[in-house]
Short mmCIF file of C-alpha atoms in Angstrom, two decimals:
data_model
loop_
_atom_site.label_atom_id
_atom_site.label_comp_id
_atom_site.label_asym_id
_atom_site.label_seq_id
_atom_site.Cartn_x
_atom_site.Cartn_y
_atom_site.Cartn_z
CA UNK A 27 99.73 39.50 -132.50
CA UNK A 28 102.77 37.99 -130.99
CA UNK A 29 103.66 37.98 -127.47
CA UNK A 30 106.19 39.81 -125.73
CA UNK A 31 108.41 37.44 -123.65
CA UNK A 32 110.48 39.15 -120.73
CA UNK A 33 113.27 37.34 -119.11
CA UNK A 34 112.56 35.22 -116.08
CA UNK A 35 115.18 37.37 -114.07
CA UNK A 36 113.39 40.56 -114.70
CA UNK A 37 109.73 38.89 -113.59
CA UNK A 38 111.13 37.66 -110.50
CA UNK A 39 112.90 41.10 -109.67
CA UNK A 40 109.87 42.97 -110.31
CA UNK A 41 107.58 40.49 -108.17
CA UNK A 42 110.00 40.99 -105.39
CA UNK A 43 110.06 44.86 -105.75
CA UNK A 44 106.26 44.69 -105.72
CA UNK A 45 105.93 42.57 -103.05
CA UNK A 46 108.50 44.85 -101.03
CA UNK A 47 106.21 47.89 -102.16
CA UNK A 48 103.06 46.25 -100.81
CA UNK A 49 104.58 45.71 -97.59
CA UNK A 50 105.43 49.47 -97.41
CA UNK A 51 109.33 48.85 -97.07
CA UNK A 52 112.13 50.11 -98.85
CA UNK A 53 115.55 50.55 -97.78
CA UNK A 54 115.57 54.39 -97.09
CA UNK A 55 112.19 54.85 -95.37
CA UNK A 56 111.97 53.31 -92.08
CA UNK A 57 109.94 49.94 -92.39
CA UNK A 58 108.16 49.97 -89.17
CA UNK A 59 107.63 47.22 -87.60
CA UNK A 60 109.96 45.02 -89.75
CA UNK A 61 113.82 45.15 -89.99
CA UNK A 62 115.90 46.26 -93.18
CA UNK A 63 119.25 44.54 -93.84
CA UNK A 64 121.75 46.35 -96.04
CA UNK A 65 124.47 44.62 -97.63
CA UNK A 66 127.48 46.23 -99.28
CA UNK A 67 129.51 43.90 -101.35
CA UNK A 68 133.32 44.92 -101.00
CA UNK A 69 136.23 43.55 -102.31
CA UNK A 70 136.99 40.86 -99.73
CA UNK A 71 134.02 41.17 -97.27
CA UNK A 72 130.37 42.16 -97.10
CA UNK A 73 129.58 45.04 -94.72
CA UNK A 74 126.02 45.25 -93.20
CA UNK A 75 123.53 46.88 -91.63
CA UNK A 76 120.37 46.13 -89.54
CA UNK A 77 118.08 48.23 -88.37
CA UNK A 78 115.30 46.74 -85.93
CA UNK A 79 112.54 48.50 -84.37
CA UNK A 80 113.40 48.54 -80.49
CA UNK A 81 110.23 47.23 -79.62
CA UNK A 82 110.51 44.26 -81.34
CA UNK A 83 113.97 43.30 -80.31
CA UNK A 84 112.84 43.98 -76.65
CA UNK A 85 110.08 41.48 -77.37
CA UNK A 86 112.41 38.81 -79.02
CA UNK A 87 115.03 39.12 -75.85
CA UNK A 88 111.95 39.40 -73.23
CA UNK A 89 113.47 42.50 -71.59
CA UNK A 90 114.41 45.88 -71.76
CA UNK A 91 117.63 46.57 -74.31
CA UNK A 92 119.19 48.93 -72.04
CA UNK A 93 122.96 49.33 -72.76
CA UNK A 94 123.52 47.70 -76.18
CA UNK A 95 127.33 47.63 -76.34
CA UNK A 96 127.87 44.63 -74.34
CA UNK A 97 129.05 41.08 -74.75
CA UNK A 98 125.45 39.81 -74.54
CA UNK A 99 124.38 41.76 -77.46
CA UNK A 100 127.51 41.14 -79.62
CA UNK A 101 126.91 37.39 -79.14
CA UNK A 102 123.27 37.72 -79.44
CA UNK A 103 123.63 39.44 -82.86
CA UNK A 104 126.89 37.28 -83.96
CA UNK A 105 124.43 33.82 -83.45
CA UNK A 106 121.74 35.50 -85.43
CA UNK A 107 123.49 37.16 -88.26
CA UNK A 108 125.31 34.46 -90.49
CA UNK A 109 126.21 33.47 -94.06
CA UNK A 110 127.25 30.34 -95.08
CA UNK A 111 128.62 28.94 -98.62
CA UNK A 112 127.97 25.05 -98.53
CA UNK A 113 129.45 23.85 -95.47
CA UNK A 114 131.78 26.40 -95.20
CA UNK A 115 130.70 29.17 -92.37
CA UNK A 116 131.86 32.88 -93.06
CA UNK A 117 133.23 34.87 -90.19
CA UNK A 118 130.48 37.39 -88.52
CA UNK A 119 131.84 40.54 -86.71
CA UNK A 120 129.65 43.02 -85.00
CA UNK A 121 131.44 46.22 -85.46
CA UNK A 122 128.95 48.53 -83.74
CA UNK A 123 125.50 48.48 -81.90
CA UNK A 124 123.50 52.09 -81.29
CA UNK A 125 120.09 53.35 -80.97
CA UNK A 126 118.76 55.99 -82.78
CA UNK A 127 115.56 57.94 -82.47
CA UNK A 128 113.61 59.40 -85.54
CA UNK A 129 110.11 60.84 -86.42
CA UNK A 130 107.92 59.38 -89.50
CA UNK A 131 104.86 61.25 -90.38
CA UNK A 132 103.17 57.65 -90.33
CA UNK A 133 104.02 56.61 -86.89
CA UNK A 134 105.43 59.45 -85.21
CA UNK A 135 108.69 59.21 -83.27
CA UNK A 136 110.32 56.01 -82.93
CA UNK A 137 113.49 54.17 -81.94
CA UNK A 138 115.26 51.41 -83.68
CA UNK A 139 118.43 49.51 -83.02
CA UNK A 140 121.25 49.92 -85.69
CA UNK A 141 123.63 46.99 -85.77
CA UNK A 142 126.75 47.19 -88.22
CA UNK A 143 128.37 43.83 -89.18
CA UNK A 144 130.97 42.51 -91.26
CA UNK A 145 130.56 39.01 -92.67
CA UNK A 146 134.28 37.46 -94.12
CA UNK A 147 133.93 34.51 -96.42
CA UNK A 148 136.73 31.97 -95.87
CA UNK A 149 137.72 32.24 -99.66
CA UNK A 150 137.06 35.64 -101.35
CA UNK A 151 135.73 33.66 -104.61
CA UNK A 152 132.38 33.10 -102.71
CA UNK A 153 131.69 36.46 -101.59
CA UNK A 154 128.66 36.77 -104.34
CA UNK A 155 127.19 33.51 -103.51
CA UNK A 156 125.97 32.73 -100.10
CA UNK A 157 123.20 31.65 -97.77
CA UNK A 158 122.27 34.46 -95.72
CA UNK A 159 120.87 33.66 -92.39
CA UNK A 160 119.04 36.13 -90.33
CA UNK A 161 116.51 35.60 -87.46
CA UNK A 162 117.38 37.99 -84.88
CA UNK A 163 113.80 38.88 -83.77
CA UNK A 164 112.25 36.42 -86.09
CA UNK A 165 112.51 33.50 -84.03
CA UNK A 166 110.55 34.68 -81.17
CA UNK A 167 108.25 37.35 -82.71
CA UNK A 168 106.84 35.68 -85.72
CA UNK A 169 104.83 38.38 -87.40
CA UNK A 170 108.43 39.91 -87.94
CA UNK A 171 110.12 39.95 -91.22
CA UNK A 172 113.53 41.32 -92.39
CA UNK A 173 113.84 42.64 -95.90
CA UNK A 174 117.25 42.33 -97.67
CA UNK A 175 118.79 44.71 -99.84
CA UNK A 176 121.86 45.31 -101.62
CA UNK A 177 123.21 48.60 -100.91
CA UNK A 178 126.38 48.90 -102.52
CA UNK A 179 128.20 46.63 -105.20
CA UNK A 180 130.63 48.38 -106.85
CA UNK A 181 131.35 45.49 -109.89
CA UNK A 182 127.56 45.94 -110.72
CA UNK A 183 127.46 49.88 -110.70
CA UNK A 184 125.27 50.32 -107.39
CA UNK A 185 126.72 52.95 -105.86
CA UNK A 186 123.80 55.19 -104.45
CA UNK A 187 121.74 54.42 -101.52
CA UNK A 188 118.66 55.23 -103.25
CA UNK A 189 118.86 52.90 -105.73
CA UNK A 190 119.60 49.89 -103.33
CA UNK A 191 118.22 46.65 -104.97
CA UNK A 192 115.67 44.13 -103.09
CA UNK A 193 117.47 40.74 -102.56
CA UNK A 194 114.33 38.99 -100.83
CA UNK A 195 112.12 38.61 -97.45
CA UNK A 196 112.89 36.57 -94.49
CA UNK A 197 110.24 35.58 -92.13
CA UNK A 198 108.69 32.49 -90.81
CA UNK A 199 106.90 30.13 -93.48
CA UNK A 200 103.83 29.43 -91.31
CA UNK A 201 102.73 26.17 -93.03
CA UNK A 202 106.52 24.33 -92.03
CA UNK A 203 107.13 26.48 -88.84
CA UNK A 204 110.55 27.32 -90.15
CA UNK A 205 112.46 30.23 -91.08
CA UNK A 206 114.35 29.80 -94.24
CA UNK A 207 117.49 31.67 -95.30
CA UNK A 208 117.77 33.88 -98.11
CA UNK A 209 119.93 32.06 -101.28
CA UNK A 210 122.08 35.09 -102.53
CA UNK A 211 123.62 35.21 -106.17
CA UNK A 212 124.97 38.28 -106.93
CA UNK A 213 126.19 38.78 -110.69
CA UNK A 214 129.78 39.08 -110.98
CA UNK A 215 129.75 42.31 -112.83
CA UNK A 216 132.96 44.22 -114.08
CA UNK A 217 135.26 47.26 -113.84
CA UNK A 218 133.28 48.59 -116.78
CA UNK A 219 130.16 48.60 -114.55
CA UNK A 220 131.66 49.93 -111.73
CA UNK A 221 133.37 53.19 -113.58
CA UNK A 222 129.75 53.57 -115.16
CA UNK A 223 128.13 53.61 -111.66
CA UNK A 224 130.50 56.38 -110.54
CA UNK A 225 130.10 58.19 -113.79
CA UNK A 226 126.36 58.62 -113.03
CA UNK A 227 127.17 59.30 -109.42
CA UNK A 228 129.20 62.24 -110.46
CA UNK A 229 126.51 63.39 -112.74
CA UNK A 230 124.01 63.02 -109.79
CA UNK A 231 126.16 65.04 -107.47
CA UNK A 232 126.03 68.03 -109.78
CA UNK A 233 122.64 67.97 -110.59
CA UNK A 234 121.56 67.89 -107.14
CA UNK A 235 124.24 70.32 -106.09
CA UNK A 236 122.95 73.48 -106.19
CA UNK A 237 125.19 75.31 -104.47
CA UNK A 238 128.13 74.08 -106.93
CA UNK A 239 125.72 75.38 -110.16
CA UNK A 240 125.20 78.65 -108.44
CA UNK A 241 128.94 79.00 -107.70
CA UNK A 242 129.50 78.52 -111.66
CA UNK A 243 126.91 80.75 -112.79
CA UNK A 244 127.91 83.70 -111.05
CA UNK A 245 131.51 83.17 -112.62
CA UNK A 246 129.85 82.91 -116.02
CA UNK A 247 127.37 85.38 -115.94
CA UNK A 248 130.37 88.10 -116.11
CA UNK A 249 131.95 86.08 -119.08
CA UNK A 250 130.47 88.30 -121.96
CA UNK A 251 131.69 91.36 -120.13
CA UNK A 252 134.82 93.58 -119.68
CA UNK A 253 135.21 96.69 -117.07
CA UNK A 254 134.50 100.32 -117.85
CA UNK A 255 134.84 103.24 -114.93
CA UNK A 256 134.93 100.27 -112.06
CA UNK A 257 131.61 98.70 -113.72
CA UNK A 258 130.68 95.81 -115.97
CA UNK A 259 130.67 96.75 -119.60
CA UNK A 260 128.18 95.61 -122.29
CA UNK A 261 128.71 92.50 -124.56
CA UNK A 262 132.41 92.05 -125.93
CA UNK A 263 131.44 89.82 -128.88
CA UNK A 264 131.31 85.98 -129.08
CA UNK A 265 135.01 85.02 -129.34
CA UNK A 266 135.50 87.13 -126.34
CA UNK A 267 132.74 85.46 -124.42
CA UNK A 268 133.69 81.71 -125.36
CA UNK A 269 137.54 82.31 -124.46
CA UNK A 270 136.38 83.42 -120.93
CA UNK A 271 133.69 80.87 -120.44
CA UNK A 272 136.05 78.23 -121.40
CA UNK A 273 138.89 79.29 -119.18
CA UNK A 274 136.91 79.73 -116.43
CA UNK A 275 135.51 76.38 -116.84
CA UNK A 276 139.01 74.61 -117.43
CA UNK A 277 140.50 76.26 -114.20
CA UNK A 278 137.38 75.22 -112.05
CA UNK A 279 137.88 71.73 -113.60
CA UNK A 280 141.74 71.76 -112.96
CA UNK A 281 141.21 72.90 -109.29
CA UNK A 282 138.61 70.43 -108.13
CA UNK A 283 140.56 67.54 -109.99
CA UNK A 284 143.32 67.91 -107.91
CA UNK A 285 141.65 68.13 -104.50
CA UNK A 286 139.40 65.30 -105.90
CA UNK A 287 142.22 63.51 -106.03
CA UNK A 288 143.71 64.00 -103.21
CA UNK A 289 140.82 63.99 -100.93
CA UNK A 290 139.34 60.46 -102.47
CA UNK A 291 142.89 58.78 -101.53
CA UNK A 292 142.80 60.39 -97.90
CA UNK A 293 146.03 62.41 -98.82
CA UNK A 294 144.57 65.30 -97.02
CA UNK A 295 142.67 65.92 -93.51
CA UNK A 296 140.03 68.58 -93.61
CA UNK A 297 136.69 69.05 -91.59
CA UNK A 298 133.65 68.56 -93.89
CA UNK A 299 131.98 71.54 -91.95
CA UNK A 300 134.95 73.87 -92.57
CA UNK A 301 135.05 73.11 -96.45
CA UNK A 302 130.83 73.19 -96.82
CA UNK A 303 131.33 77.10 -95.20
CA UNK A 304 134.16 78.00 -97.57
CA UNK A 305 132.21 76.68 -100.21
CA UNK A 306 129.11 78.99 -99.48
CA UNK A 307 131.57 81.82 -98.65
CA UNK A 308 133.16 81.13 -102.41
CA UNK A 309 129.36 81.64 -103.79
CA UNK A 310 128.89 84.68 -101.83
CA UNK A 311 132.00 86.50 -103.19
CA UNK A 312 131.35 85.23 -106.78
CA UNK A 313 127.91 86.59 -106.41
CA UNK A 314 129.35 90.07 -105.06
CA UNK A 315 131.65 90.40 -108.25
CA UNK A 316 128.81 89.42 -110.67
CA UNK A 317 127.37 92.75 -109.06
CA UNK A 318 130.13 94.88 -108.91
CA UNK A 319 133.91 93.97 -110.20
CA UNK A 320 136.18 92.74 -107.37
CA UNK A 321 138.57 90.52 -109.09
CA UNK A 322 138.35 91.62 -112.55
CA UNK A 323 140.87 89.53 -114.94
CA UNK A 324 141.39 87.11 -112.28
CA UNK A 325 138.26 85.09 -112.45
CA UNK A 326 140.44 82.10 -113.85
CA UNK A 327 142.64 82.04 -110.69
CA UNK A 328 139.72 82.57 -108.42
CA UNK A 329 137.65 79.78 -110.46
CA UNK A 330 141.03 77.40 -109.77
CA UNK A 331 141.31 78.41 -106.21
CA UNK A 332 137.73 78.00 -105.15
CA UNK A 333 137.52 74.71 -107.54
CA UNK A 334 140.34 73.41 -105.11
CA UNK A 335 137.52 73.90 -102.16
CA UNK A 336 134.87 72.26 -104.33
CA UNK A 337 136.91 69.34 -104.98
CA UNK A 338 137.35 68.21 -101.41
CA UNK A 339 133.61 68.70 -101.04
CA UNK A 340 133.16 66.10 -104.17
CA UNK A 341 135.80 63.84 -102.43
CA UNK A 342 133.58 63.29 -99.53
CA UNK A 343 131.33 60.88 -101.54
CA UNK A 344 134.60 58.70 -102.59
CA UNK A 345 136.75 58.86 -99.23
CA UNK A 346 134.58 56.00 -97.46
CA UNK A 347 134.77 53.57 -100.54
CA UNK A 348 136.60 50.69 -99.10
CA UNK A 349 138.19 49.52 -102.59
CA UNK A 350 141.39 48.73 -103.80
CA UNK A 351 143.77 51.11 -105.41
CA UNK A 352 143.10 50.19 -109.02
CA UNK A 353 139.26 50.09 -108.27
CA UNK A 354 139.34 53.49 -106.40
CA UNK A 355 141.61 55.31 -109.16
CA UNK A 356 138.67 53.90 -111.54
CA UNK A 357 136.13 55.49 -109.23
CA UNK A 358 137.80 58.71 -109.32
CA UNK A 359 138.08 58.95 -112.83
CA UNK A 360 134.38 58.00 -113.53
CA UNK A 361 132.92 60.28 -110.85
CA UNK A 362 135.24 63.13 -112.29
CA UNK A 363 134.15 62.82 -115.49
CA UNK A 364 130.20 62.51 -114.59
CA UNK A 365 131.03 65.94 -112.93
CA UNK A 366 132.38 67.31 -116.13
CA UNK A 367 129.96 65.70 -118.27
CA UNK A 368 126.90 67.53 -115.96
CA UNK A 369 128.76 70.67 -115.89
CA UNK A 370 129.38 70.89 -119.67
CA UNK A 371 125.48 70.18 -120.09
CA UNK A 372 124.64 72.77 -117.71
CA UNK A 373 127.34 75.31 -119.28
CA UNK A 374 125.93 74.70 -122.87
CA UNK A 375 122.43 75.18 -121.61
CA UNK A 376 123.47 78.68 -119.97
CA UNK A 377 125.52 79.61 -122.88
CA UNK A 378 122.66 81.14 -125.18
CA UNK A 379 121.92 83.13 -121.87
CA UNK A 380 125.29 84.73 -122.26
CA UNK A 381 124.50 86.16 -125.63
CA UNK A 382 121.47 88.06 -124.06
CA UNK A 383 124.24 90.39 -122.49
CA UNK A 384 123.52 92.12 -125.55
CA UNK A 385 120.09 93.35 -124.33
CA UNK A 386 119.62 96.36 -122.31
CA UNK A 387 117.42 94.24 -119.69
CA UNK A 388 120.83 92.06 -119.12
CA UNK A 389 122.20 94.23 -116.14
CA UNK A 390 118.99 94.08 -114.34
CA UNK A 391 118.78 90.41 -114.75
CA UNK A 392 122.34 89.76 -113.83
CA UNK A 393 122.18 91.77 -110.61
CA UNK A 394 118.82 90.25 -109.58
CA UNK A 395 120.11 86.53 -110.20
CA UNK A 396 123.54 87.77 -107.83
CA UNK A 397 121.12 89.34 -105.11
CA UNK A 398 119.25 86.21 -104.88
CA UNK A 399 122.40 84.32 -104.68
CA UNK A 400 123.96 86.37 -102.34
CA UNK A 401 120.96 86.14 -99.85
CA UNK A 402 121.21 82.29 -100.46
CA UNK A 403 124.61 81.84 -100.11
CA UNK A 404 124.62 84.01 -96.84
CA UNK A 405 122.03 81.89 -95.35
CA UNK A 406 124.07 78.61 -96.45
CA UNK A 407 127.25 80.29 -94.75
CA UNK A 408 124.98 80.76 -91.15
CA UNK A 409 123.27 77.16 -91.57
CA UNK A 410 126.58 75.50 -92.08
CA UNK A 411 128.02 77.37 -89.17
CA UNK A 412 125.01 76.92 -86.69
CA UNK A 413 124.70 73.37 -88.07
CA UNK A 414 120.94 74.19 -88.09
CA UNK A 415 118.31 74.88 -90.86
CA UNK A 416 117.09 78.85 -90.58
CA UNK A 417 114.01 79.96 -92.32
CA UNK A 418 115.30 80.98 -95.45
CA UNK A 419 117.32 77.58 -96.38
CA UNK A 420 113.99 75.99 -94.74
CA UNK A 421 111.76 77.71 -96.96
CA UNK A 422 114.23 77.37 -100.02
CA UNK A 423 114.55 73.10 -99.57
CA UNK A 424 110.80 72.92 -99.52
CA UNK A 425 110.81 74.52 -103.03
CA UNK A 426 113.42 71.86 -104.38
#
């Protein structure tokens, strides 16, 4: 039998990923007692974040950390977080320092120091090839390690924190007694990879956005119906259903595309909490209309109007991207296409259910679905106003 040969790069990546898994570390879960460094490759610089267990840092500096936002700590981290390309040293800027408290099912409550930094090369062409030097704790606590990940790289389609890719581990080399830096060589990538990554992110956004899905479904459930004696009638035919189905979908798409563009380019200023509350309200109103006609023959306008609100929520995922105008416009196009693709998939799956409106049981099914949505959307409104999970949303989140 012939042997299957895997590329050396794939083998190396598998080994590195396996090593990090053995160490019990990843970019999302907290890796006590080690540090995690996450790098975001932007167009002209690299933005980074390092999370360090507070006790490990205090062991390294030999005293309580106390107030972090001081010249001492800024100079300390500037000297211990560096990048070089050949003999050319990059500029290190410490952007913020803070301490956070969190809990883990494994270690209970813990504290860690979060350092945000910026590494700027002397020449933008060096951005993807450099030596990363990090020894903020390792130089004093020899058992300490730092795991380094790429969290964001638009050119290589890496835009989701949960998909962070491992770069390597920095630690003390016991035989030599030295801390070797990490050689970083990133692929150049392309705009095609960037658009592809945003397309997949858009699909994921809808796939995981239950509120957006419920909103659409409550509008579509009444697409096959008309109104008789102020109540929803029975099935009005396939052509009637399809036309209303497409009009509602198109109106929602146009609405959210407009505000997605405006929000992503930071042309409108809004408070995220208000938008999230309004989205829950839109779901509630649509669910009520699904039980009893409230805005019959106005569903297209309602879908378009509520689409404007949902588009602002979509734009939150893009507004923070530090990209040039061209790359940002491509990101918006890719993200929006991903949203549309996933919406079409969901709608296509849902279309056969609309044909059930011929059945006598359809009103009961529609009403049951609407009541469930009313309860859940009301709980979301309360949660988003109070900024605190309630027993309904808590129970529901456990089921997801």
